[in-house]
CSV table of C-alpha atoms in Angstrom, one decimal:
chain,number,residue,atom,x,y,z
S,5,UNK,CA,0.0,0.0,0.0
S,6,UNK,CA,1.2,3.4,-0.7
S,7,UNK,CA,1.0,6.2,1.8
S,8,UNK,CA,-1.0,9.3,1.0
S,9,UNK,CA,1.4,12.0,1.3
S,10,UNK,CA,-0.1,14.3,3.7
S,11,UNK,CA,-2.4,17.8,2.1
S,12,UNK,CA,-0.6,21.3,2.7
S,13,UNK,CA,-2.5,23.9,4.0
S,14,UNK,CA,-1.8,27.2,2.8
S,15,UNK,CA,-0.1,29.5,5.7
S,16,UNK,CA,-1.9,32.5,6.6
S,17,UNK,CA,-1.2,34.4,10.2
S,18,UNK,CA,-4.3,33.3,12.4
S,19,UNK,CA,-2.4,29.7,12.0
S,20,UNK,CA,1.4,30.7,12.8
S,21,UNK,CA,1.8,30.1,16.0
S,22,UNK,CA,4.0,32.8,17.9
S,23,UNK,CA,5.8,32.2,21.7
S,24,UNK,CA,4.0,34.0,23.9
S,25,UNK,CA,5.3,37.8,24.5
S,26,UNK,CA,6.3,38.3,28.6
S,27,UNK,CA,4.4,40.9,30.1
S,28,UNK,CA,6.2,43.1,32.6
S,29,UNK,CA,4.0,44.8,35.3
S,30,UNK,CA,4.7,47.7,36.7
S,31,UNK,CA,5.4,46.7,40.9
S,32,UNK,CA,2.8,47.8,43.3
S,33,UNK,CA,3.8,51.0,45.5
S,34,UNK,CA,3.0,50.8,48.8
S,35,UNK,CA,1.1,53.7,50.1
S,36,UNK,CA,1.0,53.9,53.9
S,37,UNK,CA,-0.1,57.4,53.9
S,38,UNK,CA,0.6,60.6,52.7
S,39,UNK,CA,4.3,61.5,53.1
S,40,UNK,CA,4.8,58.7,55.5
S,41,UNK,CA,7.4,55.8,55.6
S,42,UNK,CA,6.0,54.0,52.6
S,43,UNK,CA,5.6,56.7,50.4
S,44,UNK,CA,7.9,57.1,47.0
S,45,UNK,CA,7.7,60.4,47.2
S,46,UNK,CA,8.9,61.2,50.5
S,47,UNK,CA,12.0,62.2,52.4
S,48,UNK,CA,14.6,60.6,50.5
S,49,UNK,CA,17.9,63.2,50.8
S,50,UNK,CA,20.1,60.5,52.0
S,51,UNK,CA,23.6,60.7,53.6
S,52,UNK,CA,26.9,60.5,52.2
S,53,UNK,CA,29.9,62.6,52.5
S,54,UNK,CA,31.5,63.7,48.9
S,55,UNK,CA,34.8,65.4,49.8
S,56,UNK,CA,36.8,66.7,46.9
S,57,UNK,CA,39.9,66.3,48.8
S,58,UNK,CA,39.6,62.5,49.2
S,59,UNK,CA,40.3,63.0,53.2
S,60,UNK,CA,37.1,61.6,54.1
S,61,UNK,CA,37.3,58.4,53.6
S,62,UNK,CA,34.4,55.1,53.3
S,63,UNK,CA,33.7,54.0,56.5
S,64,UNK,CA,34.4,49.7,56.5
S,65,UNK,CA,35.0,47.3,58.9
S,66,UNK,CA,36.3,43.5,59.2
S,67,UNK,CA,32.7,42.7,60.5
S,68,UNK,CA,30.7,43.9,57.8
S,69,UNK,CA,27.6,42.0,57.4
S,70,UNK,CA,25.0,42.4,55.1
S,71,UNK,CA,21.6,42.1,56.8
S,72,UNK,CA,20.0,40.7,53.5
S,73,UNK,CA,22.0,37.8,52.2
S,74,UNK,CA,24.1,37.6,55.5
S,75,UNK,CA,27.3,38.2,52.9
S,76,UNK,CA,29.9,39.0,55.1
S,77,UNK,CA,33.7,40.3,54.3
S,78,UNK,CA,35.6,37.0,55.0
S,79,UNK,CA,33.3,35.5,52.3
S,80,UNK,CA,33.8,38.5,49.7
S,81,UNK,CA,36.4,40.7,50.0
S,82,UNK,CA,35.0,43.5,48.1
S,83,UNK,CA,31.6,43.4,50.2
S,84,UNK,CA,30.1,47.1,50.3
S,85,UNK,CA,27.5,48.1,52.2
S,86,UNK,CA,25.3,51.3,51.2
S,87,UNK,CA,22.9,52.9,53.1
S,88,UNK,CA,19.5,53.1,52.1
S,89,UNK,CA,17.1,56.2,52.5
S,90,UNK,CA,15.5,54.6,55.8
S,91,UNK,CA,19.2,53.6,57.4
S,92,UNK,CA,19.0,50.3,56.9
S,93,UNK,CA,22.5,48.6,55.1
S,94,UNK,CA,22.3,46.4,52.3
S,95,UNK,CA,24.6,45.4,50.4
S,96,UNK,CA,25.6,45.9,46.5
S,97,UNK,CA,24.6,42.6,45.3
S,98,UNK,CA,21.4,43.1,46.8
S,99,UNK,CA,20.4,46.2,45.9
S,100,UNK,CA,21.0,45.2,42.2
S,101,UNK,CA,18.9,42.2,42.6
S,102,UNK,CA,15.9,44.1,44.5
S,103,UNK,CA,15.7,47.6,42.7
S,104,UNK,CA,17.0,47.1,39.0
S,105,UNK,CA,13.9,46.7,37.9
S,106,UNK,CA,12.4,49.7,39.7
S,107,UNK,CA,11.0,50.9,42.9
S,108,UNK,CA,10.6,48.5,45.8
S,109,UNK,CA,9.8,48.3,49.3
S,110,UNK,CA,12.4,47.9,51.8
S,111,UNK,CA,13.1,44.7,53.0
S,112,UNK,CA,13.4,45.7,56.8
S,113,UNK,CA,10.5,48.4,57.1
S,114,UNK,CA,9.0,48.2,53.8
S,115,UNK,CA,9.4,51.9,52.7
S,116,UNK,CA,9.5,52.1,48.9
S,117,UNK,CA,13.4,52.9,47.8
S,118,UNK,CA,14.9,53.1,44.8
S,119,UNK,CA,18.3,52.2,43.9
S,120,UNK,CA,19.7,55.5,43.3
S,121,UNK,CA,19.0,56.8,46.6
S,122,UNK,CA,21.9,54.6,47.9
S,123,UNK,CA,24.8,56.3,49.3
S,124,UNK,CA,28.1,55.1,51.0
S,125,UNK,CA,28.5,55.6,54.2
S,126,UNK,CA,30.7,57.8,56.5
S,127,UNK,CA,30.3,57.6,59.6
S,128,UNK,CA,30.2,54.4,61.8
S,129,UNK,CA,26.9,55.4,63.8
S,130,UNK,CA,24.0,55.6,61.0
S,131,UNK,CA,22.1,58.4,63.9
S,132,UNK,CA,25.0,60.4,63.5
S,133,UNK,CA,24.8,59.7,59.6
S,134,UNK,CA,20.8,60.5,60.0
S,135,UNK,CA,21.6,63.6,61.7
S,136,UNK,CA,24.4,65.2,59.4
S,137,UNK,CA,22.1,64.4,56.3
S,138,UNK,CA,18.9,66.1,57.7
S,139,UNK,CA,20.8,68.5,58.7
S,140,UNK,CA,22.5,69.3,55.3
S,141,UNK,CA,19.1,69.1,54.0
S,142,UNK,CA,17.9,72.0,56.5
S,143,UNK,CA,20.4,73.9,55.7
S,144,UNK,CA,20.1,73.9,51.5
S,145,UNK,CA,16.2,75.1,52.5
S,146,UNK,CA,16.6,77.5,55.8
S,147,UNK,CA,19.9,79.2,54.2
S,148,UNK,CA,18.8,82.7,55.4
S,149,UNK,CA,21.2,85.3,56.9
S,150,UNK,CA,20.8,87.4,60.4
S,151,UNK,CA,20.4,90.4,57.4
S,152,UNK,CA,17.8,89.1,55.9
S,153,UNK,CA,15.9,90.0,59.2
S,154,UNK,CA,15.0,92.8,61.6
S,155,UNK,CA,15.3,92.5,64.9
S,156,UNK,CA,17.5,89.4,66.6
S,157,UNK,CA,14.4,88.3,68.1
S,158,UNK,CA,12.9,87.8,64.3
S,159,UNK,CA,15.8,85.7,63.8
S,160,UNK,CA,16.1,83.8,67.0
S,161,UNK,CA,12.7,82.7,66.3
S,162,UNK,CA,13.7,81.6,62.7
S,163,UNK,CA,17.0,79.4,64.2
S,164,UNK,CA,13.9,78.1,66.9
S,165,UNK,CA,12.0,76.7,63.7
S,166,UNK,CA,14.5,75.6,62.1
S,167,UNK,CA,15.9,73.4,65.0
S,168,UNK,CA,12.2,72.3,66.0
S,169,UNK,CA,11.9,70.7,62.0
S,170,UNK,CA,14.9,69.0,62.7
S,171,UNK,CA,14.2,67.7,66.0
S,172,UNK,CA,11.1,66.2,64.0
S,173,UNK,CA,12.9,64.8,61.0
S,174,UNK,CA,15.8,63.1,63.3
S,175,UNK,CA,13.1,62.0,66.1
S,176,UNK,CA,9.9,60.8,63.3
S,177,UNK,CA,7.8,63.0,65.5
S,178,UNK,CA,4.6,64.4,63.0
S,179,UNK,CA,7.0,63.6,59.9
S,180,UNK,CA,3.7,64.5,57.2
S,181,UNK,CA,3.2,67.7,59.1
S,182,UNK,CA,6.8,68.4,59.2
S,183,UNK,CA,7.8,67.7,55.5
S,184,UNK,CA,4.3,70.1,54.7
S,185,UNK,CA,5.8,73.0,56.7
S,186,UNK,CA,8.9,72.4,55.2
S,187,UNK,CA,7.8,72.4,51.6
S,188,UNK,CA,5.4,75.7,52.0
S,189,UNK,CA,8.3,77.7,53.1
S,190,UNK,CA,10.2,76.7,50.1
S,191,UNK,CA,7.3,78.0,48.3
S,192,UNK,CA,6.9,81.4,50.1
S,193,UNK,CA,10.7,81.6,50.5
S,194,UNK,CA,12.1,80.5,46.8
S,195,UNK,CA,13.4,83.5,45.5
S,196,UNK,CA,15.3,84.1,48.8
S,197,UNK,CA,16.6,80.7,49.2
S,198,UNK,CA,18.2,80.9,45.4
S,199,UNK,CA,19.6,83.8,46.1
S,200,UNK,CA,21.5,82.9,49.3
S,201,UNK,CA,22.7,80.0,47.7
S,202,UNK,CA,24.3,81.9,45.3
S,203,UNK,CA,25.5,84.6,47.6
S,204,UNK,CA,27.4,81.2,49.7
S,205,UNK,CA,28.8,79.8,46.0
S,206,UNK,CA,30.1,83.4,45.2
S,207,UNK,CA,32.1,83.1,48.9
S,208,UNK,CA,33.0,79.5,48.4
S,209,UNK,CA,35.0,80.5,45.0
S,210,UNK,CA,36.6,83.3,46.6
S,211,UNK,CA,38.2,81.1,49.5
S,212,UNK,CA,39.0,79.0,47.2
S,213,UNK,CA,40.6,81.3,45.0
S,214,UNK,CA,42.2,82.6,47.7
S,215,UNK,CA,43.6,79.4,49.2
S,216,UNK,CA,45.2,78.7,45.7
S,217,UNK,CA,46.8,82.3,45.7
S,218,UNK,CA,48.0,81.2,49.0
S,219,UNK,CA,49.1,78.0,48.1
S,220,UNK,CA,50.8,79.8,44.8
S,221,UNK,CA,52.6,82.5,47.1
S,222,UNK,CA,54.2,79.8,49.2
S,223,UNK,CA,55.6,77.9,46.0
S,224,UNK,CA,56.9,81.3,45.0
S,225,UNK,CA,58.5,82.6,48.7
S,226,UNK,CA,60.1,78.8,48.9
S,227,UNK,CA,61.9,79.3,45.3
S,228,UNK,CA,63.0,82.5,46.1
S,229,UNK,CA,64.7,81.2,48.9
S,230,UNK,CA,66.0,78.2,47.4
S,231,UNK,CA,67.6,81.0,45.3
S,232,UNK,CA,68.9,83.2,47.9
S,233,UNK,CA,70.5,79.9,49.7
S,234,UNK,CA,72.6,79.7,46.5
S,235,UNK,CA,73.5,83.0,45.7
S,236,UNK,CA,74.8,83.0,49.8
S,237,UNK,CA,76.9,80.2,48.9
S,238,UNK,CA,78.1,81.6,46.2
S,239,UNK,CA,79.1,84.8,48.0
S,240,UNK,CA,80.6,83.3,50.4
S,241,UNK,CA,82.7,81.1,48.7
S,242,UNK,CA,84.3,84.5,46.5
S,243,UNK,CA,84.5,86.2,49.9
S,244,UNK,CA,86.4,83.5,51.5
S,245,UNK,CA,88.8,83.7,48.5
S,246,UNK,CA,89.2,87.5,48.6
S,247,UNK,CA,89.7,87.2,51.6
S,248,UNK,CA,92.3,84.7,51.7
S,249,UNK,CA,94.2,86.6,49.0
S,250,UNK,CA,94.4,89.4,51.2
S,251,UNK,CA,95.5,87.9,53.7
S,252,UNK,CA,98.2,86.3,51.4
S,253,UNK,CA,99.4,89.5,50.8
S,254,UNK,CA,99.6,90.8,53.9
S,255,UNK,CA,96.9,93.3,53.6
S,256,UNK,CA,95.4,92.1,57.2
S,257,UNK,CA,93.0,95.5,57.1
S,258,UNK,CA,91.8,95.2,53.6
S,259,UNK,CA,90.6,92.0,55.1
S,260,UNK,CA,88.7,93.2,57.8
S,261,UNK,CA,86.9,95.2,55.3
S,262,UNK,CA,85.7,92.7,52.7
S,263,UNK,CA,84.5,90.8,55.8
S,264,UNK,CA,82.5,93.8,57.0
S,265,UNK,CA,80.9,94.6,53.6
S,266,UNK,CA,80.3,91.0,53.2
S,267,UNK,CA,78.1,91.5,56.8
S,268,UNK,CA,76.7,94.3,55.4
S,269,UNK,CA,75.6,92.9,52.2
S,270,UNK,CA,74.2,89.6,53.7
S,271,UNK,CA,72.3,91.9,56.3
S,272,UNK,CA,70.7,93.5,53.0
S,273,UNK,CA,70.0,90.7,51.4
S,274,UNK,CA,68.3,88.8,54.5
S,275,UNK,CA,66.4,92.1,54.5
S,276,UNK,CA,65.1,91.7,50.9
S,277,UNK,CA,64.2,88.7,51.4
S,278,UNK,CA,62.3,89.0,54.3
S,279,UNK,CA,60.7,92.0,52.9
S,280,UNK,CA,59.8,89.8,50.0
S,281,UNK,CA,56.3,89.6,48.2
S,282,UNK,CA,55.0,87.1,46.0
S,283,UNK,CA,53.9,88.1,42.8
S,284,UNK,CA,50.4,86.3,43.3
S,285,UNK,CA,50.0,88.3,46.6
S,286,UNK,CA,50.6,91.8,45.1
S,287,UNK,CA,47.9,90.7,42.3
S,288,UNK,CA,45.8,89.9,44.6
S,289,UNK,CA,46.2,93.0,46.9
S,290,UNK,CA,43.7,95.6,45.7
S,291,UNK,CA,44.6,98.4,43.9
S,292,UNK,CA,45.4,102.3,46.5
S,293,UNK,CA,41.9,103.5,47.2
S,294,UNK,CA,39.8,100.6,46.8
S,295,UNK,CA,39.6,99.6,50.5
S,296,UNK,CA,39.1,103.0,52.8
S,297,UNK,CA,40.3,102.2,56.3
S,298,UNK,CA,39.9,104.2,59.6
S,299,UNK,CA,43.1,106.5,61.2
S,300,UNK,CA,42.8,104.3,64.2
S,301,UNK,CA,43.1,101.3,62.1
S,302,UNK,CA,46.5,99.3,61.8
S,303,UNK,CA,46.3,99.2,57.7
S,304,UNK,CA,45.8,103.1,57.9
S,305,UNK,CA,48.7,105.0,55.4
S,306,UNK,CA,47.0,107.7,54.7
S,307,UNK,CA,47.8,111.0,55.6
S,308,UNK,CA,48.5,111.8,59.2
S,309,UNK,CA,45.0,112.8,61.5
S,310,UNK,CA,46.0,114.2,64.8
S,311,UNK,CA,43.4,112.8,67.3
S,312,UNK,CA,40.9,114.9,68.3
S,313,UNK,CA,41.1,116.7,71.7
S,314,UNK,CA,37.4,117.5,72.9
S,315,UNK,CA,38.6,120.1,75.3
S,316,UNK,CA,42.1,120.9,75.6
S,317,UNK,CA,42.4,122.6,79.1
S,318,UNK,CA,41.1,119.7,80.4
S,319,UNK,CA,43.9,117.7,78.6
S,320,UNK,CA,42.6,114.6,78.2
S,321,UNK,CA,45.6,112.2,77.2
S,322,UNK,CA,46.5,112.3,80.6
S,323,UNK,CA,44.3,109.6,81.2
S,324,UNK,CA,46.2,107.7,79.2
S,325,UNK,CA,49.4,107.3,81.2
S,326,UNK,CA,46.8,105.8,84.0
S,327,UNK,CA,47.7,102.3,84.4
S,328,UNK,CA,44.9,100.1,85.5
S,329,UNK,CA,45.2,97.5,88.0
S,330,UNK,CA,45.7,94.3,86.5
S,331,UNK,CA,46.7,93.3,82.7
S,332,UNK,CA,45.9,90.2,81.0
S,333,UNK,CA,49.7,90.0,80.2
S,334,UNK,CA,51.0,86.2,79.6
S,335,UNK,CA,54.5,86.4,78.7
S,336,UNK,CA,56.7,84.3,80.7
S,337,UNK,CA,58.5,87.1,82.5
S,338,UNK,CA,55.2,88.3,84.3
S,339,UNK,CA,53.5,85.1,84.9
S,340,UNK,CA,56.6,83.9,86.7
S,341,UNK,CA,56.1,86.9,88.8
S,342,UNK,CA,52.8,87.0,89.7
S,343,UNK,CA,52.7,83.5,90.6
S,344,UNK,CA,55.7,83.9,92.9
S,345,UNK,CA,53.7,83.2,96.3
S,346,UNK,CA,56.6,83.6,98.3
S,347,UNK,CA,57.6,86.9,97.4
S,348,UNK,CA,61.6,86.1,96.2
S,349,UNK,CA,61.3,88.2,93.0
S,350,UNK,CA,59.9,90.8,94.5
S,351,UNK,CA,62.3,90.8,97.3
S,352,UNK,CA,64.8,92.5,95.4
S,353,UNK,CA,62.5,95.4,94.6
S,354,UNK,CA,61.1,93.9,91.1
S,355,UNK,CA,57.2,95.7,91.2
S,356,UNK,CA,54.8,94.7,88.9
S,357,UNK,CA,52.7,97.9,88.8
S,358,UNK,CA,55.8,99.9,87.9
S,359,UNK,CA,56.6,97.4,85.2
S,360,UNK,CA,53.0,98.0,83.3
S,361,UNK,CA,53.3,101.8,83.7
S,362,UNK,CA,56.3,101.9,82.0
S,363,UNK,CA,55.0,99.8,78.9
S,364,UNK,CA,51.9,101.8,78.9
S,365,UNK,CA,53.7,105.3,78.6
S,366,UNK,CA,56.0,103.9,75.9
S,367,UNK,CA,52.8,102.5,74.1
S,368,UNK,CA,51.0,106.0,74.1
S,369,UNK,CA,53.9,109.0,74.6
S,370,UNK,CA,53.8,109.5,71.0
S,371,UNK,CA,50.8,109.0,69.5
S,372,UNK,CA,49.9,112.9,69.2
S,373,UNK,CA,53.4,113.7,67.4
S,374,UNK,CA,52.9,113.8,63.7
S,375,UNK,CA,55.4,111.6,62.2
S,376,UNK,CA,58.7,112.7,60.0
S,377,UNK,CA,57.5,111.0,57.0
């Protein structure tokens, strides 16, 4: 018998059969509330010092554990544990398997995270890490100034509201009424909170452009030095050679001279040297007449100002050669003396008082003489 070959059916797309397409659902959020732990929306400014300088280091220890998978450091030797919004640790394995898909709840107090929220930590007590993140936080939003108010008492009330938010925040004490308080202020205050930040970024770049001006002025003082080290070796080797010609000829005085312009010179040049200003200093000086400072004030050279005499029969700047009765005066001399108890400094006639009048008349005999120059 011969087999009936079996009839084709013509294709057509109801009868293709196609694998089945996975469906991804979006995971359930879990809403405990408005602004509360569970919320995806709510407080997540998490912790982590970022220094620049790479001073502040990753805190780790020998014992770390991760709470999840119960990975701990002798198992994996590159175990790091991040800390989550809430302050609970997990580590990186596990917060790639949990929350690469999206948000999730927390495994420990089921508060919906998400996996950039993770930060390293700093510090080995997490409430001290809680603290210096809420903190930060307060600070970015209640950046305002004691100008920005009236009275002291306007802004010793605004310092009371801003610790009695934070208190909340580090304590969970009424955390939805909190964060709302919080978040209206940034609404009423906005423009005043953008421009204080701005104002504190203008004074950040000017220390720092002053610590690298610094930093440039010591690199300059040290090569000047370097430099004035060799040209005193140099000097002193022609000198000793001048001078030992002299001598070689008998000329003992002509000796004695190149050794005292030789003193001379080097007193000059130590001088000059301390005298010395860096290039990046004077550049960074400002220019005569920008900065106006008082007669009474050290950086004062202007012209001279006598100072004022409100009556002069009455002669007021003899009040001060009065020495008062007791100076805050630490150097070693005087504390020696006044804590001598029994008396053997003064026992040769050394008095204290008489010591302090005599500074204070040669601090003020002068200052109504108008100076030579």
């Amino acid at each position: 018998m011969s087999r009936i070959p079996p009839k084709k059916l013509p294709l057509s797309s109801s009868t293709i059969r196609r694998p089945a397409q996975p469906t991804h659902r979006a995971p359930q959020l879990k809403q405990t509330g408005p602004r509360g732990k569970g919320h995806e929306d709510g407080y997540l400014y998490v912790a982590g010092v970022r220094d620049p300088s790479k001073r502040v280091t990753e805190y780790r220890t020998e014992q770390d554990v991760c709470p999840i998978c119960h990975t701990d450091r002798q198992f994996n030797k590159n175990l790091r544990l991040l800390v989550s919004p809430c302050y609970h640790k997990m580590c990186e394995s596990c917060i790639d398997r949990l929350f690469t898909l999206g948000p999730e709840p927390c495994p420990q107090c089921g508060r919906i995270l998400r996996k950039v929220n993770f930060a390293h930590q700093t510090f080995e007590d997490l409430k001290v890490e809680k603290e210096v993140s809420v903190r930060r936080r307060m600070a970015d939003i209640f950046n305002k100034r004691r100008d920005d108010f009236e009275s002291d008492r306007q802004y010793d009330d605004y310092l009371e509201l801003v610790e009695d938010l934070t208190f909340n925040l580090l304590n969970d004490v009424s955390i939805p009424e909190t964060e709302a308080r919080i978040t209206e202020w940034q609404r009423q205050n906005k423009s005043i909170i953008q421009a204080n930040k701005h104002k504190a970024e203008e004074e950040s770049m000017s220390q720092s452009k002053r610590e690298e001006i610094e930093r440039r002025a010591r690199e300059e003082r040290m090569r000047m030095i370097e430099e004035a080290e060799r040209v005193e070796r140099m000097e002193d080797e022609r000198i000793k050679g001048e001078v030992t010609q002299a001598l070689a000829k008998g000329e003992t005085k002509r000796a004695r001279e190149i050794e005292i312009e030789a003193r001379e010179a080097k007193r000059l040049r130590a001088e000059a040297l301390f005298k010395f200003v860096p290039p990046s200093l004077l550049s960074a000086q400002p220019q005569e007449g920008d900065v106006s400072h008082s007669p009474l004030s050290p950086s004062y050279n202007g012209p001279f100002i006598p100072i004022p005499y409100s009556d002069p029969d009455t002669a007021p700047w003899a009040g001060w050669y009065e020495p008062k009765g007791e100076y805050v005066d630490r150097r070693s001399g005087v504390m020696f003396v006044r804590e001598d108890r029994e008396g053997k400094v003064r026992g040769g006639g050394y008095d204290l008082q008489l010591f302090w009048e005599m500074e204070v008349r040669s601090a003020v005999e002068a200052l109504g003489v108008e100076p030579l120059v």
